[in-house]
Coordinates of C-alpha atoms and ligand atoms in Angstrom, one line a residue:
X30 CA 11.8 32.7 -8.7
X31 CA 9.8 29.5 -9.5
X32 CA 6.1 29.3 -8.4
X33 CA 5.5 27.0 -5.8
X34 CA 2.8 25.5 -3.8
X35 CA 2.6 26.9 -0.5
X36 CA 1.2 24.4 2.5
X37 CA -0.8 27.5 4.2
X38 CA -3.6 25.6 6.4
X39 CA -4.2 22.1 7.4
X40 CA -7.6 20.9 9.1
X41 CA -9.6 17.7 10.0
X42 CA -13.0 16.4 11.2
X43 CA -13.8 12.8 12.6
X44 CA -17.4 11.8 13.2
X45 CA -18.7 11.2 16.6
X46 CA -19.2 7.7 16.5
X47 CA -16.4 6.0 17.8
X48 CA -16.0 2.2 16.9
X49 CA -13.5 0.8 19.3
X50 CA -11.8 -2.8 18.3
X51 CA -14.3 -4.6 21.3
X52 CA -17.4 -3.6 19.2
X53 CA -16.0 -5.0 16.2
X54 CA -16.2 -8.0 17.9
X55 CA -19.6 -8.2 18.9
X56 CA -20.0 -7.4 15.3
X57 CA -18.0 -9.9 13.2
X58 CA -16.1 -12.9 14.0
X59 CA -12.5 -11.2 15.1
X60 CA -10.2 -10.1 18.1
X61 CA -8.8 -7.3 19.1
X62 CA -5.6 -8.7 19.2
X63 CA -6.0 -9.8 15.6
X64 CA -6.8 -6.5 14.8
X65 CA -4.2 -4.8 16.6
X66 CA -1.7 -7.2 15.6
X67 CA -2.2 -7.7 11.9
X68 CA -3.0 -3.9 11.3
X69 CA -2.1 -1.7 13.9
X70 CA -5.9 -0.5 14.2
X71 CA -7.4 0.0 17.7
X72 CA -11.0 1.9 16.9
X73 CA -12.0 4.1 13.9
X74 CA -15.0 6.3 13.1
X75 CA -18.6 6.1 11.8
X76 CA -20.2 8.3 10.1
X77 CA -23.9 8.9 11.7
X78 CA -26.9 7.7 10.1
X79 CA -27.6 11.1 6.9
X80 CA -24.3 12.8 7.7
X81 CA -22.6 12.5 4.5
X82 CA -18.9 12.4 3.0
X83 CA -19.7 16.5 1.7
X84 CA -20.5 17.0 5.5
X85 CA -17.0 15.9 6.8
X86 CA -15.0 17.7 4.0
X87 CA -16.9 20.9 5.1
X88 CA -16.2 20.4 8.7
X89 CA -12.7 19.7 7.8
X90 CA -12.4 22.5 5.1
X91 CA -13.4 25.5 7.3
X92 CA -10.9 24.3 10.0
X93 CA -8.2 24.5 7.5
X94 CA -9.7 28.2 6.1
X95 CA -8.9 28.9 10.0
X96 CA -5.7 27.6 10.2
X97 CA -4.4 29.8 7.2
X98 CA -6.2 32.9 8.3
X99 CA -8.7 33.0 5.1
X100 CA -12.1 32.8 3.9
X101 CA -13.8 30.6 1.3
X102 CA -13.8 33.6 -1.2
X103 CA -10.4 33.9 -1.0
X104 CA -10.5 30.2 -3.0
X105 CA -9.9 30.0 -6.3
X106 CA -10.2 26.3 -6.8
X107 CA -11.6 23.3 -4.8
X108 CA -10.2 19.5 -5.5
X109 CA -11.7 16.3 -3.1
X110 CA -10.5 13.3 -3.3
X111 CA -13.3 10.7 -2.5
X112 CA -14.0 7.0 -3.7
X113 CA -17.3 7.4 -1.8
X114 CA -19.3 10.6 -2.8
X115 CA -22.4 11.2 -1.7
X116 CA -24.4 10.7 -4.8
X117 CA -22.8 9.9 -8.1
X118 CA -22.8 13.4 -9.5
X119 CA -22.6 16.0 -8.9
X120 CA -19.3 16.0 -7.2
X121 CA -18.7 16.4 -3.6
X122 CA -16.5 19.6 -4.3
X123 CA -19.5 21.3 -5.9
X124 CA -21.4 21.0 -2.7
X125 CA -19.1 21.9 -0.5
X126 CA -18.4 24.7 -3.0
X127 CA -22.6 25.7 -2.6
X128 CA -21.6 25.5 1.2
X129 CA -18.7 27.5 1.7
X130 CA -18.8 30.0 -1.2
X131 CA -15.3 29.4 -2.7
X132 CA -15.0 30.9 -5.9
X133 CA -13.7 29.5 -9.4
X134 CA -14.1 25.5 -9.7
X135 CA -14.7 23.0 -8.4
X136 CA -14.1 18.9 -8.9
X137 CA -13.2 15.7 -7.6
X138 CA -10.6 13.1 -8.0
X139 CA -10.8 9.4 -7.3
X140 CA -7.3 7.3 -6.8
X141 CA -9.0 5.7 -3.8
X142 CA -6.5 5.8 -1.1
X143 CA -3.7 7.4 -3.1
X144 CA -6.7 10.1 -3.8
X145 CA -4.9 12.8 -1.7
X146 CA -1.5 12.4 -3.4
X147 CA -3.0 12.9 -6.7
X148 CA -5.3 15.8 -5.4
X149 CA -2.1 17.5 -4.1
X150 CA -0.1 16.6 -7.3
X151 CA -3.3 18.3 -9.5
X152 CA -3.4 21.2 -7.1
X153 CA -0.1 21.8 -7.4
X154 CA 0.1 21.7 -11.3
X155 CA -2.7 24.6 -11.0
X156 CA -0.6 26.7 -9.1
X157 CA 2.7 26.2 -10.5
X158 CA 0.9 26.9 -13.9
X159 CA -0.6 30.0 -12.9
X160 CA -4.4 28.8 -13.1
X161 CA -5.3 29.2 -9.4
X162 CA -3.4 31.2 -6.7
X163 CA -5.4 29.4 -3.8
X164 CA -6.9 26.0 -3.8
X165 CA -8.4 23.8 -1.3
X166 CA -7.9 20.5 -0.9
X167 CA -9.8 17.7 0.7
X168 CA -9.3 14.0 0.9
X169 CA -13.3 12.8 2.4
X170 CA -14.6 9.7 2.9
X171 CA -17.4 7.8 4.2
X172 CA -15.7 3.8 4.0
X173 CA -18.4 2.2 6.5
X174 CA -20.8 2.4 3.9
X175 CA -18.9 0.4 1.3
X176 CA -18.1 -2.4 3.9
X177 CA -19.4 -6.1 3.7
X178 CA -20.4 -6.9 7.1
X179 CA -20.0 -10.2 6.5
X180 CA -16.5 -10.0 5.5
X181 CA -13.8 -9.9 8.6
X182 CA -11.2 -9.8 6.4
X183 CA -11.6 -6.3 5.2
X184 CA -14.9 -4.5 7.8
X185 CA -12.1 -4.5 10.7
X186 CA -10.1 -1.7 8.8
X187 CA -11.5 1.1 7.6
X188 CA -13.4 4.4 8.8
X189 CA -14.8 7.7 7.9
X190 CA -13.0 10.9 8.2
X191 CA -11.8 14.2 6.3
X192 CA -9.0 16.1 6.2
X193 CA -8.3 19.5 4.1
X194 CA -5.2 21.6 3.1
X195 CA -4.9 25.5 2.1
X196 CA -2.2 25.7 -0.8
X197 CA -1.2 28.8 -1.9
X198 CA 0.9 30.2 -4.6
X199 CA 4.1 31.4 -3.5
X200 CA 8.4 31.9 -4.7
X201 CA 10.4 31.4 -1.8
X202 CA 11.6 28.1 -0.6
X203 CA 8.7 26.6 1.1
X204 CA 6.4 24.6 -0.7
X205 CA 5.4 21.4 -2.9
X206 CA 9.2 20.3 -4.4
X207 CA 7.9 17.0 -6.5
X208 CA 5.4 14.9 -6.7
X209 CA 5.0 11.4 -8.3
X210 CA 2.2 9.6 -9.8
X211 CA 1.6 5.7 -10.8
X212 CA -1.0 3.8 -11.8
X213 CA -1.4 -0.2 -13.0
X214 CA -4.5 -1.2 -13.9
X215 CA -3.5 -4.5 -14.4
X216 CA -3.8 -5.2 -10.5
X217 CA -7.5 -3.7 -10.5
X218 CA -9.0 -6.7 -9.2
X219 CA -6.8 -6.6 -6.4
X220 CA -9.1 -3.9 -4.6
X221 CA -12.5 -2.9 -5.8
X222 CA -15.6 -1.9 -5.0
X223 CA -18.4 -4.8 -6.9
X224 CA -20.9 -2.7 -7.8
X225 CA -21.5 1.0 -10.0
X226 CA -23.5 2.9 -12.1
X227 CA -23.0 1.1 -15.4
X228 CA -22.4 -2.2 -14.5
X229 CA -24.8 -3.3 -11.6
X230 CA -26.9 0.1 -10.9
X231 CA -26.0 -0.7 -7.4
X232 CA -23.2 0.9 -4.8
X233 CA -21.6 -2.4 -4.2
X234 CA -18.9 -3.5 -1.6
X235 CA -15.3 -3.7 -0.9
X236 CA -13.5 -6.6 -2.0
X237 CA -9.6 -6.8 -1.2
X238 CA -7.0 -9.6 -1.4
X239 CA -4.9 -8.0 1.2
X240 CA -2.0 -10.0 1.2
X241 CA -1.4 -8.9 -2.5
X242 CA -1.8 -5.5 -1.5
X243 CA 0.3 -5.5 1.1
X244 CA 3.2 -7.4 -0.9
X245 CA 2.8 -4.1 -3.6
X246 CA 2.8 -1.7 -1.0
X247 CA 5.7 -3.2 0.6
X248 CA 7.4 -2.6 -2.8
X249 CA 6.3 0.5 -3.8
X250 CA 5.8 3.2 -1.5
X251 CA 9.3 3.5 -0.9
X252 CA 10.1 3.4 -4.3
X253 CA 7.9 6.2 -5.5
X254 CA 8.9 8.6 -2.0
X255 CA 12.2 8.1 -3.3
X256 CA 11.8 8.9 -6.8
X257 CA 9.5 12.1 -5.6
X258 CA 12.5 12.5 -3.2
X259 CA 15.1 12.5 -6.1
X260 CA 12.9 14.9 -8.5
X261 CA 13.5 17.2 -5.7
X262 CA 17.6 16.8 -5.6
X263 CA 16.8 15.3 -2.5
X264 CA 17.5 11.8 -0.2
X265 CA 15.8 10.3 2.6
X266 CA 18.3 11.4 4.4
X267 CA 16.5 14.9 4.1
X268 CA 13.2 13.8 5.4
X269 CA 11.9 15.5 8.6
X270 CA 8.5 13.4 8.8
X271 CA 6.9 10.8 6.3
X272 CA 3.4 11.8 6.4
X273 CA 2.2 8.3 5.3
X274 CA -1.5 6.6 3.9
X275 CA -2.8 5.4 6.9
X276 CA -3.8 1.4 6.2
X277 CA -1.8 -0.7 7.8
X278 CA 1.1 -0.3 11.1
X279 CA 3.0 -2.9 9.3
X280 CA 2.8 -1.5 6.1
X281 CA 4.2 1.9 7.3
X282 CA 6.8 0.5 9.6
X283 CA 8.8 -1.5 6.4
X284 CA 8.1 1.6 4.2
X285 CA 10.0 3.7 6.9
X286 CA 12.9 1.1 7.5
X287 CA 13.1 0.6 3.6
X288 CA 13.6 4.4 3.0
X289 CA 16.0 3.9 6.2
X290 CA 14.2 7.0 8.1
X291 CA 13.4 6.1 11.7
X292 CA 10.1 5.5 13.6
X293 CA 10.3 8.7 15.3
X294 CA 10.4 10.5 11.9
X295 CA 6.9 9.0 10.8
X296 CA 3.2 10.2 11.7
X297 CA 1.3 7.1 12.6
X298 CA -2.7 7.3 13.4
X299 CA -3.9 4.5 11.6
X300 CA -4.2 3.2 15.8
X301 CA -7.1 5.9 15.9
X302 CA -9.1 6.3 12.4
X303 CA -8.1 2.9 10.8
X304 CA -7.9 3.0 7.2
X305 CA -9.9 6.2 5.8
X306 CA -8.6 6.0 2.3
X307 CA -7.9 9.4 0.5
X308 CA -8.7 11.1 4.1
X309 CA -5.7 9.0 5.6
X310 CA -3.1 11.4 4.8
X311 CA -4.5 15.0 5.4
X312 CA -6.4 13.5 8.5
X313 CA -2.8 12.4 9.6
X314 CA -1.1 15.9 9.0
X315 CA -3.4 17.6 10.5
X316 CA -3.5 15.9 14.3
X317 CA 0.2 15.9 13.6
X318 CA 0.1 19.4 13.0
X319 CA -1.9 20.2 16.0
X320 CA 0.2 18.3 18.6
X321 CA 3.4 20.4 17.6
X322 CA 5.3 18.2 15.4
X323 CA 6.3 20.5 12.4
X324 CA 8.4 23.4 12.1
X325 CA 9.1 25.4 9.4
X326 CA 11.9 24.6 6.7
X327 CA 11.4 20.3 7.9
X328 CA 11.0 18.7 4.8
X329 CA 7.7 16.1 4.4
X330 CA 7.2 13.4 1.7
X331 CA 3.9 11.8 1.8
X332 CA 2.7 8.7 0.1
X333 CA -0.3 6.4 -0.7
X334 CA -1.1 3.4 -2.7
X335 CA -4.7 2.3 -2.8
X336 CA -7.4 0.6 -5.3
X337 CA -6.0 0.7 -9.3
X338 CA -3.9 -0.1 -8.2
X339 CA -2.6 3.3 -7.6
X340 CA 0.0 5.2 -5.6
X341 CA 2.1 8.2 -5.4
X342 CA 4.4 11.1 -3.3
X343 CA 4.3 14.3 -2.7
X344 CA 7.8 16.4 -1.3
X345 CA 6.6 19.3 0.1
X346 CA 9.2 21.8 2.6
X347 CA 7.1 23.5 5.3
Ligands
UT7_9 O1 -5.6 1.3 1.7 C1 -5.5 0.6 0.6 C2 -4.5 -0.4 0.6 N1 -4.8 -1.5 1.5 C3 -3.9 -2.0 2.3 O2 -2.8 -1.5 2.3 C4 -4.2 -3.3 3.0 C5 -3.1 -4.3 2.8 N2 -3.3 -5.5 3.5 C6 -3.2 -5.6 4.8 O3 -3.1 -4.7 5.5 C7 -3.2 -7.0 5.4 O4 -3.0 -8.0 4.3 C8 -4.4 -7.4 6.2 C9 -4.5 -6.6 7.5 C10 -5.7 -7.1 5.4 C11 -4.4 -8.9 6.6 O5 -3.2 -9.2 7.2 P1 -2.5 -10.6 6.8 O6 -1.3 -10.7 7.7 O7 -2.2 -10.5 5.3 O8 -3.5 -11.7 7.2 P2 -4.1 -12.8 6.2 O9 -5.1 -12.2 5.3 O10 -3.1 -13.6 5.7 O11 -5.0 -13.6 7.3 C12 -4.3 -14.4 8.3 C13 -5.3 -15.2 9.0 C14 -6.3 -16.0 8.2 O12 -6.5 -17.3 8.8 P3 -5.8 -18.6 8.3 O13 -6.2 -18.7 6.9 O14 -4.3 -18.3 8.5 O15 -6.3 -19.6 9.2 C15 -7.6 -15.2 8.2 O16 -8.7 -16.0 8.0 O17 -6.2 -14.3 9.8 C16 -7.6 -14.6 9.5 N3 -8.4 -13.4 9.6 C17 -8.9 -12.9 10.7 N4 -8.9 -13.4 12.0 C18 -9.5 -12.6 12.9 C19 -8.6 -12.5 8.6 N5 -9.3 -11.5 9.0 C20 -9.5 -11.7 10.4 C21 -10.2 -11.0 11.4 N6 -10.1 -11.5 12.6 N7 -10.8 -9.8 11.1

């Protein structure tokens, strides 16, 4: 039997703070119908002044330790996927790792919003290879401290949150089937954060033509779900629930109708979190997860495209 990926435990944490689209508002010159219209988004979360992106993933790692029934020692390796860590090294797994007391290592990944699909896709080669048995993995992000407040085009969107999956290694049928990785850096100015280490020794902020990301994501989310779908032996056709990156209602709607699965097949909470980048995704499976929308066998494909540009899917049978 081939070694597969098991999806054992899902969890998620949100910070307090909730940022409905009225407040937004008072804060920058927008509507809520703009906001609603153009992106779905009706209120996201802020993280509180000192609690960090490590803080989240923690919160959201030990709910998914509960879900599968486990404790941090039982971990063998820990991946996060974050585009905002809280300092710029170490990484955020390392403290969470100091936190919890997983065991073997511990690093991070940045594909900014497709973060979690290529924190899965890593994950997954560990396991299939035979290098870790159990491995955590977290998509965290703090996004309101990147923003430029002075910038409606791009503060309206985005939030904090975590989300964390168990994996496990397993042989029967359940499990990651394929996954699929892209990068272009070609499009890097598209979406990028104006500041770093080398460059300006500052943290910098968000900067996004939007419009050029959306026409990309249009084009190849449902290109790269397929191809994951196909390195599986499978269609959309087989597709229980798209699990998608959470930016944009409109963005996830043509994906869906592309693919040719219907609305009632898709997990949509970009309403509640907005846009919380390599969080989106584990944040989404998770409150799908708790209201009773999987069952064991359905088949998921999720996928992200984000800053690089970069994007990606991941097929994985429940
Ligand atoms: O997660 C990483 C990947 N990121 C994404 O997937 C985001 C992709 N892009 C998008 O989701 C959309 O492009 C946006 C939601 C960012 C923008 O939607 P859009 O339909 O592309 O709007 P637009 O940028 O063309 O702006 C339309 C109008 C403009 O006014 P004019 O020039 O037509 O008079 C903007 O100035 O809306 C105006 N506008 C706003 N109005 C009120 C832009 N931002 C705002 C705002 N409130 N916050």
């Amino acid at each position: 039997m081939t070694r597969k990926a098991i999806l054992r435990g899902v969890g998620h944490y949100l910070p307090a703070r909730v940022v409905e689209n009225a407040e937004m508002e008072s804060m920058v010159d927008t509507t809520d119908e703009w906001i609603k219209t153009r992106s779905g988004i009706e209120r996201r979360h802020f993280a509180a002044e000192g609690e960090l992106t490590s803080d989240l993933a923690i919160h959201a790692a030990k709910a998914a330790l509960a879900d599968a029934g486990i404790g941090a020692e039982d971990i063998d390796a820990l991946v996060v996927a974050t585009s905002t860590p809280d300092q710029t090294f170490p990484s955020v797994a390392t403290v969470v790792q100091g936190a919890l007391g997983t065991n073997g290592f511990a690093f991070d990944v940045q594909a900014v919003c497709a973060g979690f699909v290529y924190a899965m896709s890593t994950a997954n080669a560990f396991i299939t290879s035979g290098q870790a048995n159990r491995v955590l993995v977290i998509g965290a992000e703090t996004f309101s401290r990147i923003m430029n407040w002075e910038d409606r085009t791009t503060c309206v969107l985005f939030g904090d949150g975590a989300g964390a999956v168990v994996l496990e290694a397993g042989d029967g049928d359940a499990g990651i089937l394929a996954t699929d990785l892209n990068s272009d850096g070609r499009f890097r100015d598209l979406l990028y954060v104006d500041g770093g280490v080398s460059s300006t020794q500052t943290t910098g902020v968000l900067v996004m033509q939007g419009k050029e990301v959306f026409r990309h994501a249009v084009e190849k989310l449902a290109q790269t779900a397929e191809t994951a779908l196909e390195k599986a032996g499978l269609t959309p056709d087989d597709v229980d629930w798209i699990v998608p990156h959470q930016a944009n209602s409109r963005i996830i709607t043509r994906t869906a109708q592309k693919m040719g699965v219907s609305m009632d097949r898709v997990v949509m909470t970009v309403q509640d979190h907005g846009n919380t980048s390599a969080a989106s995704i584990p944040l989404a499976l998770s409150v799908a997860k708790s209201e009773g929308k999987f069952a064991p066998g359905q088949v998921l494909v999720m996928e992200a495209i984000g800053g690089g540009l970069a994007w990606g899917a991941v097929v994985l049978r429940l």
